[in-house]
PDB file of C-alpha atoms in Angstrom:
ATOM      1  CA  MET G   1      -0.543  14.064 -23.603  1.00  0.00           C
ATOM      2  CA  SER G   2       1.682  16.864 -22.264  1.00  0.00           C
ATOM      3  CA  LEU G   3       2.507  17.702 -18.680  1.00  0.00           C
ATOM      4  CA  GLN G   4       1.463  21.078 -17.346  1.00  0.00           C
ATOM      5  CA  PRO G   5       2.383  20.866 -13.641  1.00  0.00           C
ATOM      6  CA  VAL G   6      -0.239  21.832 -11.083  1.00  0.00           C
ATOM      7  CA  GLY G   7       0.901  23.055  -7.680  1.00  0.00           C
ATOM      8  CA  ALA G   8       0.133  20.864  -4.688  1.00  0.00           C
ATOM      9  CA  GLY G   9      -1.811  23.607  -2.903  1.00  0.00           C
ATOM     10  CA  GLU G  10      -4.183  23.211   0.011  1.00  0.00           C
ATOM     11  CA  VAL G  11      -7.406  21.270   0.328  1.00  0.00           C
ATOM     12  CA  PRO G  12     -10.220  23.549  -0.940  1.00  0.00           C
ATOM     13  CA  ALA G  13     -12.182  24.981   1.992  1.00  0.00           C
ATOM     14  CA  GLU G  14     -15.560  23.616   0.903  1.00  0.00           C
ATOM     15  CA  THR G  15     -14.119  20.174   0.243  1.00  0.00           C
ATOM     16  CA  ALA G  16     -12.546  20.157   3.702  1.00  0.00           C
ATOM     17  CA  ARG G  17     -15.776  21.293   5.361  1.00  0.00           C
ATOM     18  CA  VAL G  18     -17.930  18.641   3.699  1.00  0.00           C
ATOM     19  CA  ALA G  19     -15.328  15.899   4.236  1.00  0.00           C
ATOM     20  CA  ARG G  20     -15.116  16.661   7.961  1.00  0.00           C
ATOM     21  CA  ALA G  21     -18.897  16.615   8.239  1.00  0.00           C
ATOM     22  CA  ALA G  22     -19.234  13.364   6.275  1.00  0.00           C
ATOM     23  CA  PHE G  23     -16.337  11.627   8.059  1.00  0.00           C
ATOM     24  CA  PRO G  24     -16.141  13.038  11.614  1.00  0.00           C
ATOM     25  CA  LYS G  25     -13.805  10.186  12.592  1.00  0.00           C
ATOM     26  CA  GLY G  26     -11.831  10.469   9.365  1.00  0.00           C
ATOM     27  CA  SER G  27     -11.206   7.840   6.697  1.00  0.00           C
ATOM     28  CA  LEU G  28      -8.100   6.229   5.238  1.00  0.00           C
ATOM     29  CA  ALA G  29      -7.895   8.771   2.413  1.00  0.00           C
ATOM     30  CA  ILE G  30      -8.332  11.680   4.826  1.00  0.00           C
ATOM     31  CA  ARG G  31      -5.720  10.319   7.220  1.00  0.00           C
ATOM     32  CA  ILE G  32      -3.234   9.863   4.379  1.00  0.00           C
ATOM     33  CA  ARG G  33      -3.586  13.553   3.469  1.00  0.00           C
ATOM     34  CA  ASP G  34      -3.504  14.766   7.071  1.00  0.00           C
ATOM     35  CA  GLU G  35      -0.643  12.602   8.319  1.00  0.00           C
ATOM     36  CA  LEU G  36       1.549  12.211   5.234  1.00  0.00           C
ATOM     37  CA  GLY G  37       0.810  15.482   3.452  1.00  0.00           C
ATOM     38  CA  VAL G  38       1.199  15.725  -0.335  1.00  0.00           C
ATOM     39  CA  LEU G  39       2.834  12.439  -1.336  1.00  0.00           C
ATOM     40  CA  PHE G  40       3.377  13.088  -5.046  1.00  0.00           C
ATOM     41  CA  THR G  41       3.868  16.221  -7.143  1.00  0.00           C
ATOM     42  CA  ASP G  42       3.552  16.636 -10.891  1.00  0.00           C
ATOM     43  CA  GLU G  43       7.223  17.623 -11.197  1.00  0.00           C
ATOM     44  CA  GLN G  44       8.232  14.097 -10.113  1.00  0.00           C
ATOM     45  CA  PHE G  45       6.751  12.748 -13.353  1.00  0.00           C
ATOM     46  CA  ALA G  46       8.093  15.310 -15.802  1.00  0.00           C
ATOM     47  CA  GLY G  47      10.116  12.638 -17.603  1.00  0.00           C
ATOM     48  CA  LEU G  48       6.978  10.659 -18.475  1.00  0.00           C
ATOM     49  CA  PHE G  49       5.299  13.345 -20.579  1.00  0.00           C
ATOM     50  CA  PRO G  50       6.262  15.446 -23.623  1.00  0.00           C
ATOM     51  CA  ALA G  51       6.279  19.242 -23.545  1.00  0.00           C
ATOM     52  CA  ARG G  52       3.543  19.597 -26.174  1.00  0.00           C
ATOM     53  CA  GLY G  53       0.115  18.146 -26.718  1.00  0.00           C
ATOM     54  CA  LYS G  54      -3.196  17.952 -24.920  1.00  0.00           C
ATOM     55  CA  PRO G  55      -2.742  18.563 -21.162  1.00  0.00           C
ATOM     56  CA  ALA G  56      -2.659  15.376 -19.083  1.00  0.00           C
ATOM     57  CA  TRP G  57      -4.586  14.957 -15.844  1.00  0.00           C
ATOM     58  CA  SER G  58      -2.270  15.642 -12.895  1.00  0.00           C
ATOM     59  CA  PRO G  59       0.177  12.681 -12.685  1.00  0.00           C
ATOM     60  CA  GLY G  60       0.871  13.465  -9.032  1.00  0.00           C
ATOM     61  CA  ARG G  61      -2.803  12.966  -8.303  1.00  0.00           C
ATOM     62  CA  LEU G  62      -2.957   9.872 -10.525  1.00  0.00           C
ATOM     63  CA  ALA G  63      -0.138   8.361  -8.467  1.00  0.00           C
ATOM     64  CA  LEU G  64      -2.133   8.896  -5.263  1.00  0.00           C
ATOM     65  CA  VAL G  65      -5.274   7.524  -6.933  1.00  0.00           C
ATOM     66  CA  SER G  66      -3.252   4.417  -7.829  1.00  0.00           C
ATOM     67  CA  VAL G  67      -2.226   3.998  -4.182  1.00  0.00           C
ATOM     68  CA  LEU G  68      -5.804   4.407  -2.897  1.00  0.00           C
ATOM     69  CA  GLN G  69      -7.046   2.102  -5.651  1.00  0.00           C
ATOM     70  CA  PHE G  70      -4.623  -0.619  -4.593  1.00  0.00           C
ATOM     71  CA  VAL G  71      -5.461  -0.272  -0.898  1.00  0.00           C
ATOM     72  CA  GLU G  72      -9.201  -0.586  -1.538  1.00  0.00           C
ATOM     73  CA  GLY G  73      -8.875  -3.220  -4.271  1.00  0.00           C
ATOM     74  CA  LEU G  74     -10.814  -1.219  -6.872  1.00  0.00           C
ATOM     75  CA  PRO G  75     -10.768  -1.751 -10.653  1.00  0.00           C
ATOM     76  CA  ASP G  76     -10.009   1.289 -12.808  1.00  0.00           C
ATOM     77  CA  ARG G  77     -13.627   2.201 -13.489  1.00  0.00           C
ATOM     78  CA  GLN G  78     -14.571   2.166  -9.803  1.00  0.00           C
ATOM     79  CA  ALA G  79     -11.444   4.131  -8.870  1.00  0.00           C
ATOM     80  CA  ALA G  80     -12.339   6.826 -11.423  1.00  0.00           C
ATOM     81  CA  ASP G  81     -15.883   6.865 -10.015  1.00  0.00           C
ATOM     82  CA  ALA G  82     -14.466   7.331  -6.511  1.00  0.00           C
ATOM     83  CA  VAL G  83     -12.535  10.410  -7.657  1.00  0.00           C
ATOM     84  CA  ARG G  84     -15.777  11.897  -9.011  1.00  0.00           C
ATOM     85  CA  ALA G  85     -18.114  10.869  -6.204  1.00  0.00           C
ATOM     86  CA  ARG G  86     -16.261  10.407  -2.915  1.00  0.00           C
ATOM     87  CA  VAL G  87     -15.554  13.493  -0.869  1.00  0.00           C
ATOM     88  CA  ASP G  88     -12.783  11.813   1.149  1.00  0.00           C
ATOM     89  CA  TRP G  89     -10.886  11.042  -2.069  1.00  0.00           C
ATOM     90  CA  LYS G  90     -11.382  14.620  -3.244  1.00  0.00           C
ATOM     91  CA  TYR G  91      -9.967  15.747   0.111  1.00  0.00           C
ATOM     92  CA  ALA G  92      -6.882  13.553  -0.280  1.00  0.00           C
ATOM     93  CA  LEU G  93      -6.406  14.786  -3.860  1.00  0.00           C
ATOM     94  CA  ASN G  94      -6.951  18.511  -3.064  1.00  0.00           C
ATOM     95  CA  LEU G  95      -9.887  18.684  -5.487  1.00  0.00           C
ATOM     96  CA  GLU G  96     -12.911  20.936  -5.578  1.00  0.00           C
ATOM     97  CA  LEU G  97     -16.228  19.213  -4.938  1.00  0.00           C
ATOM     98  CA  THR G  98     -17.268  19.992  -8.512  1.00  0.00           C
ATOM     99  CA  ASP G  99     -14.158  18.458 -10.122  1.00  0.00           C
ATOM    100  CA  PRO G 100     -15.358  15.912 -12.742  1.00  0.00           C
ATOM    101  CA  GLY G 101     -12.278  13.692 -12.478  1.00  0.00           C
ATOM    102  CA  PHE G 102     -11.159  11.684 -15.511  1.00  0.00           C
ATOM    103  CA  ASP G 103     -12.068   8.744 -17.704  1.00  0.00           C
ATOM    104  CA  HIS G 104     -11.061   5.400 -16.211  1.00  0.00           C
ATOM    105  CA  SER G 105      -8.778   4.636 -19.177  1.00  0.00           C
ATOM    106  CA  VAL G 106      -6.404   7.346 -17.956  1.00  0.00           C
ATOM    107  CA  LEU G 107      -5.271   5.076 -15.118  1.00  0.00           C
ATOM    108  CA  SER G 108      -4.039   2.300 -17.405  1.00  0.00           C
ATOM    109  CA  GLU G 109      -2.301   4.866 -19.618  1.00  0.00           C
ATOM    110  CA  PHE G 110      -0.566   6.307 -16.559  1.00  0.00           C
ATOM    111  CA  ARG G 111       0.566   2.851 -15.427  1.00  0.00           C
ATOM    112  CA  ASP G 112       1.925   2.121 -18.901  1.00  0.00           C
ATOM    113  CA  ARG G 113       4.027   5.285 -18.777  1.00  0.00           C
ATOM    114  CA  LEU G 114       5.181   4.461 -15.257  1.00  0.00           C
ATOM    115  CA  VAL G 115       6.179   0.885 -16.130  1.00  0.00           C
ATOM    116  CA  ALA G 116       7.973   1.979 -19.293  1.00  0.00           C
ATOM    117  CA  ALA G 117      10.064   4.424 -17.259  1.00  0.00           C
ATOM    118  CA  GLY G 118      10.638   1.992 -14.378  1.00  0.00           C
ATOM    119  CA  GLY G 119       9.042   4.450 -11.981  1.00  0.00           C
ATOM    120  CA  GLY G 120       7.200   2.033  -9.712  1.00  0.00           C
ATOM    121  CA  ARG G 121       9.998   1.789  -7.158  1.00  0.00           C
ATOM    122  CA  GLU G 122      10.178   5.585  -6.905  1.00  0.00           C
ATOM    123  CA  LEU G 123       6.502   5.742  -5.936  1.00  0.00           C
ATOM    124  CA  PHE G 124       6.990   3.048  -3.324  1.00  0.00           C
ATOM    125  CA  ASP G 125      10.059   4.763  -1.860  1.00  0.00           C
ATOM    126  CA  ARG G 126       8.214   8.068  -1.746  1.00  0.00           C
ATOM    127  CA  VAL G 127       5.493   6.531   0.427  1.00  0.00           C
ATOM    128  CA  LEU G 128       8.131   4.941   2.680  1.00  0.00           C
ATOM    129  CA  GLY G 129       9.919   8.276   3.041  1.00  0.00           C
ATOM    130  CA  ALA G 130       6.716  10.099   3.960  1.00  0.00           C
ATOM    131  CA  ALA G 131       5.834   7.426   6.529  1.00  0.00           C
ATOM    132  CA  ARG G 132       9.339   7.641   8.001  1.00  0.00           C
ATOM    133  CA  ASP G 133       9.207  11.447   8.223  1.00  0.00           C
ATOM    134  CA  ALA G 134       5.812  11.209   9.946  1.00  0.00           C
ATOM    135  CA  GLY G 135       7.198   8.813  12.551  1.00  0.00           C
ATOM    136  CA  LEU G 136       5.096   5.891  11.300  1.00  0.00           C
ATOM    137  CA  LEU G 137       8.151   3.876  10.238  1.00  0.00           C
ATOM    138  CA  ARG G 138      11.589   3.617  11.777  1.00  0.00           C
ATOM    139  CA  SER G 139      14.725   1.545  11.607  1.00  0.00           C
ATOM    140  CA  GLY G 140      15.758  -0.963  14.228  1.00  0.00           C
ATOM    141  CA  GLY G 141      12.317  -2.438  14.831  1.00  0.00           C
ATOM    142  CA  ARG G 142      10.847  -5.802  13.934  1.00  0.00           C
ATOM    143  CA  SER G 143       9.644  -6.904  10.505  1.00  0.00           C
ATOM    144  CA  ARG G 144       8.823 -10.051   8.631  1.00  0.00           C
ATOM    145  CA  THR G 145       8.831 -11.261   5.036  1.00  0.00           C
ATOM    146  CA  ASP G 146       5.963 -13.218   3.520  1.00  0.00           C
ATOM    147  CA  ALA G 147       5.441 -14.313  -0.073  1.00  0.00           C
ATOM    148  CA  THR G 148       2.597 -12.801  -2.079  1.00  0.00           C
ATOM    149  CA  HIS G 149      -0.329 -15.175  -2.369  1.00  0.00           C
ATOM    150  CA  VAL G 150      -0.705 -15.904  -6.068  1.00  0.00           C
ATOM    151  CA  PRO G 151      -3.521 -18.370  -6.833  1.00  0.00           C
ATOM    152  CA  THR G 152      -2.517 -20.940  -9.445  1.00  0.00           C
ATOM    153  CA  SER G 153      -4.238 -23.993 -10.818  1.00  0.00           C
ATOM    154  CA  ILE G 154      -1.248 -26.197 -10.002  1.00  0.00           C
ATOM    155  CA  ARG G 155      -0.917 -25.400  -6.301  1.00  0.00           C
ATOM    156  CA  SER G 156      -1.818 -28.259  -4.008  1.00  0.00           C
ATOM    157  CA  LEU G 157      -3.001 -27.403  -0.486  1.00  0.00           C
ATOM    158  CA  LYS G 158      -3.307 -29.733   2.424  1.00  0.00           C
ATOM    159  CA  ARG G 159      -6.620 -30.188   4.186  1.00  0.00           C
ATOM    160  CA  LEU G 160      -5.483 -28.073   7.144  1.00  0.00           C
ATOM    161  CA  GLU G 161      -4.485 -25.219   4.855  1.00  0.00           C
ATOM    162  CA  PHE G 162      -7.949 -25.216   3.292  1.00  0.00           C
ATOM    163  CA  VAL G 163      -9.363 -24.798   6.791  1.00  0.00           C
ATOM    164  CA  ILE G 164      -6.935 -21.961   7.538  1.00  0.00           C
ATOM    165  CA  GLU G 165      -7.840 -20.124   4.326  1.00  0.00           C
ATOM    166  CA  THR G 166     -11.556 -20.638   5.012  1.00  0.00           C
ATOM    167  CA  VAL G 167     -11.175 -19.112   8.476  1.00  0.00           C
ATOM    168  CA  ARG G 168      -9.168 -16.240   6.995  1.00  0.00           C
ATOM    169  CA  SER G 169     -11.928 -15.551   4.461  1.00  0.00           C
ATOM    170  CA  ALA G 170     -14.576 -15.666   7.191  1.00  0.00           C
ATOM    171  CA  LEU G 171     -12.614 -13.222   9.342  1.00  0.00           C
ATOM    172  CA  ASN G 172     -12.195 -10.846   6.399  1.00  0.00           C
ATOM    173  CA  ALA G 173     -15.958 -10.941   5.860  1.00  0.00           C
ATOM    174  CA  LEU G 174     -16.540 -10.304   9.579  1.00  0.00           C
ATOM    175  CA  ALA G 175     -14.098  -7.397   9.548  1.00  0.00           C
ATOM    176  CA  ALA G 176     -16.194  -5.758   6.821  1.00  0.00           C
ATOM    177  CA  ALA G 177     -19.632  -6.629   8.230  1.00  0.00           C
ATOM    178  CA  ALA G 178     -19.090  -6.272  11.981  1.00  0.00           C
ATOM    179  CA  PRO G 179     -15.722  -4.592  12.708  1.00  0.00           C
ATOM    180  CA  GLU G 180     -16.631  -3.491  16.248  1.00  0.00           C
ATOM    181  CA  TRP G 181     -17.786  -6.995  17.217  1.00  0.00           C
ATOM    182  CA  LEU G 182     -14.620  -8.532  15.788  1.00  0.00           C
ATOM    183  CA  SER G 183     -12.308  -6.019  17.464  1.00  0.00           C
ATOM    184  CA  THR G 184     -13.596  -7.027  20.910  1.00  0.00           C
ATOM    185  CA  ARG G 185     -12.836 -10.699  20.272  1.00  0.00           C
ATOM    186  CA  ALA G 186      -9.761 -10.714  18.043  1.00  0.00           C
ATOM    187  CA  LEU G 187      -6.363 -11.318  19.614  1.00  0.00           C
ATOM    188  CA  PRO G 188      -3.640  -8.723  18.906  1.00  0.00           C
ATOM    189  CA  ASP G 189      -1.427 -11.415  17.341  1.00  0.00           C
ATOM    190  CA  TRP G 190      -4.003 -11.875  14.568  1.00  0.00           C
ATOM    191  CA  PHE G 191      -3.023  -8.556  13.098  1.00  0.00           C
ATOM    192  CA  ASP G 192       0.755  -9.025  12.692  1.00  0.00           C
ATOM    193  CA  ALA G 193       1.863  -7.726   9.323  1.00  0.00           C
ATOM    194  CA  GLU G 194       5.069  -6.568   7.582  1.00  0.00           C
ATOM    195  CA  THR G 195       6.328  -4.213  10.312  1.00  0.00           C
ATOM    196  CA  CYS G 196       5.498  -5.586  13.718  1.00  0.00           C
ATOM    197  CA  GLU G 197       6.039  -2.775  16.204  1.00  0.00           C
ATOM    198  CA  PRO G 198       3.198  -2.465  18.732  1.00  0.00           C
ATOM    199  CA  ASP G 199       3.123   1.355  18.812  1.00  0.00           C
ATOM    200  CA  ILE G 200       3.117   2.202  15.072  1.00  0.00           C
ATOM    201  CA  PRO G 201       1.085   1.014  12.058  1.00  0.00           C
ATOM    202  CA  ASN G 202       2.091  -2.166  10.224  1.00  0.00           C
ATOM    203  CA  LEU G 203       3.499  -1.090   6.856  1.00  0.00           C
ATOM    204  CA  LEU G 204       4.937  -2.804   3.794  1.00  0.00           C
ATOM    205  CA  THR G 205       8.587  -1.814   3.482  1.00  0.00           C
ATOM    206  CA  ASP G 206       9.622  -3.708   0.350  1.00  0.00           C
ATOM    207  CA  VAL G 207       8.081  -5.555  -2.576  1.00  0.00           C
ATOM    208  CA  THR G 208      10.163  -8.011  -4.624  1.00  0.00           C
ATOM    209  CA  THR G 209       8.911 -10.138  -7.519  1.00  0.00           C
ATOM    210  CA  THR G 210      10.647 -13.492  -7.859  1.00  0.00           C
ATOM    211  CA  VAL G 211      10.199 -16.850  -9.529  1.00  0.00           C
ATOM    212  CA  SER G 212       7.923 -19.178  -7.582  1.00  0.00           C
ATOM    213  CA  THR G 213      10.824 -21.393  -6.473  1.00  0.00           C
ATOM    214  CA  ALA G 214      12.608 -18.571  -4.611  1.00  0.00           C
ATOM    215  CA  ALA G 215      11.904 -18.930  -0.882  1.00  0.00           C
ATOM    216  CA  ASP G 216      11.308 -15.848   1.257  1.00  0.00           C
ATOM    217  CA  ASP G 217      14.399 -16.370   3.408  1.00  0.00           C
ATOM    218  CA  ARG G 218      16.666 -16.293   0.332  1.00  0.00           C
ATOM    219  CA  MET G 219      15.546 -12.769  -0.525  1.00  0.00           C
ATOM    220  CA  ILE G 220      16.542 -11.184   2.788  1.00  0.00           C
ATOM    221  CA  PRO G 221      19.921  -9.818   1.547  1.00  0.00           C
ATOM    222  CA  VAL G 222      18.148  -8.150  -1.392  1.00  0.00           C
ATOM    223  CA  VAL G 223      15.479  -6.665   0.868  1.00  0.00           C
ATOM    224  CA  HIS G 224      18.052  -5.469   3.403  1.00  0.00           C
ATOM    225  CA  ALA G 225      20.150  -3.786   0.748  1.00  0.00           C
ATOM    226  CA  ARG G 226      17.185  -1.651  -0.315  1.00  0.00           C
ATOM    227  CA  LEU G 227      16.080  -0.952   3.249  1.00  0.00           C
ATOM    228  CA  ALA G 228      19.613   0.166   4.105  1.00  0.00           C
ATOM    229  CA  GLU G 229      19.385   2.787   1.347  1.00  0.00           C
ATOM    230  CA  GLN G 230      16.214   4.091   3.000  1.00  0.00           C
ATOM    231  CA  GLU G 231      17.782   3.911   6.502  1.00  0.00           C
ATOM    232  CA  LEU G 232      14.986   1.519   7.481  1.00  0.00           C
ATOM    233  CA  LEU G 233      16.820  -1.690   8.405  1.00  0.00           C
ATOM    234  CA  PRO G 234      14.895  -3.632  11.056  1.00  0.00           C
ATOM    235  CA  GLY G 235      16.535  -4.827  14.233  1.00  0.00           C
ATOM    236  CA  GLU G 236      14.864  -8.220  13.852  1.00  0.00           C
ATOM    237  CA  HIS G 237      13.581  -9.878  10.685  1.00  0.00           C
ATOM    238  CA  TRP G 238      11.386 -12.977  10.400  1.00  0.00           C
ATOM    239  CA  ALA G 239      11.078 -15.012   7.221  1.00  0.00           C
ATOM    240  CA  ASP G 240      10.088 -18.537   6.251  1.00  0.00           C
ATOM    241  CA  GLY G 241      11.571 -21.202   4.030  1.00  0.00           C
ATOM    242  CA  GLY G 242       8.862 -21.031   1.384  1.00  0.00           C
ATOM    243  CA  SER G 243       7.148 -24.295   2.296  1.00  0.00           C
ATOM    244  CA  SER G 244       3.393 -24.507   1.811  1.00  0.00           C
ATOM    245  CA  THR G 245       3.233 -25.837   5.373  1.00  0.00           C
ATOM    246  CA  PRO G 246       3.660 -22.975   7.911  1.00  0.00           C
ATOM    247  CA  LEU G 247       7.090 -23.019   9.574  1.00  0.00           C
ATOM    248  CA  LEU G 248       8.535 -20.917  12.328  1.00  0.00           C
ATOM    249  CA  CYS G 249      11.763 -19.198  11.453  1.00  0.00           C
ATOM    250  CA  LEU G 250      14.835 -18.239  13.441  1.00  0.00           C
ATOM    251  CA  LEU G 251      14.987 -14.629  14.567  1.00  0.00           C
ATOM    252  CA  LEU G 252      17.546 -12.716  12.535  1.00  0.00           C
ATOM    253  CA  PRO G 253      19.322  -9.527  13.574  1.00  0.00           C
ATOM    254  CA  ALA G 254      19.080  -7.314  10.499  1.00  0.00           C
ATOM    255  CA  SER G 255      22.666  -6.150  10.843  1.00  0.00           C
ATOM    256  CA  THR G 256      23.896  -9.554   9.651  1.00  0.00           C
ATOM    257  CA  ALA G 257      22.062  -9.118   6.309  1.00  0.00           C
ATOM    258  CA  SER G 258      22.054 -12.860   5.717  1.00  0.00           C
ATOM    259  CA  PRO G 259      19.221 -15.362   5.236  1.00  0.00           C
ATOM    260  CA  CYS G 260      17.589 -16.915   8.280  1.00  0.00           C
ATOM    261  CA  THR G 261      16.864 -20.630   8.401  1.00  0.00           C
ATOM    262  CA  ALA G 262      13.634 -22.380   9.291  1.00  0.00           C
ATOM    263  CA  PRO G 263      14.108 -24.778  12.179  1.00  0.00           C
TER     264      PRO G 263
END
């Protein structure tokens, strides 16, 4: 597959008209395009493709599809179907309404190329940069670090933690089935995430894969080093000690760039 770059361009007029009519209040995909602009261009991925061969589907668009796919938790086949069928995705991708999209296998091929070239971090940093430029992310605020939840057959949970996870699952179901009802009853603290400023969206600012024995608080220097490169160091950073039992953690000024300790 060869790369023949396609310009970013504007959203086709008919696609924009239908998307606005179908989503008068917008959707996540529409807001991403409107607020962050064109996140990825084909030229960014020139090193992943040879100069000759059958033309590849736009890698810049595949990168955005991968982001939308992750956010919505879709498998490859459903993500490819969304590109073909959903007008809000076509809006975000600057596609004509009649664009047929691609076969779902293209997504795994694109990820293979990206992993082989170590390009995952570049995609992540590009999203962070766009969010920063749009004023959705800034340095000096508050953030927290939490380990990714990876189900394993050897993890042992206490009875209370089973209750907590059951409540979490019920709330997720309520958020999908009755979001307006839930929003009138949910406390603001329920929605704390990775960045914790009250006036801007909560955004992931770093992703680090570690062995299971590495506690969150021990990774703070690594996280801060990368955030410093992006000029996104928080003013306060919360982390825990990695225990399966929830622990409060000491508040850490980010300027110290050292691990915090659970009391």
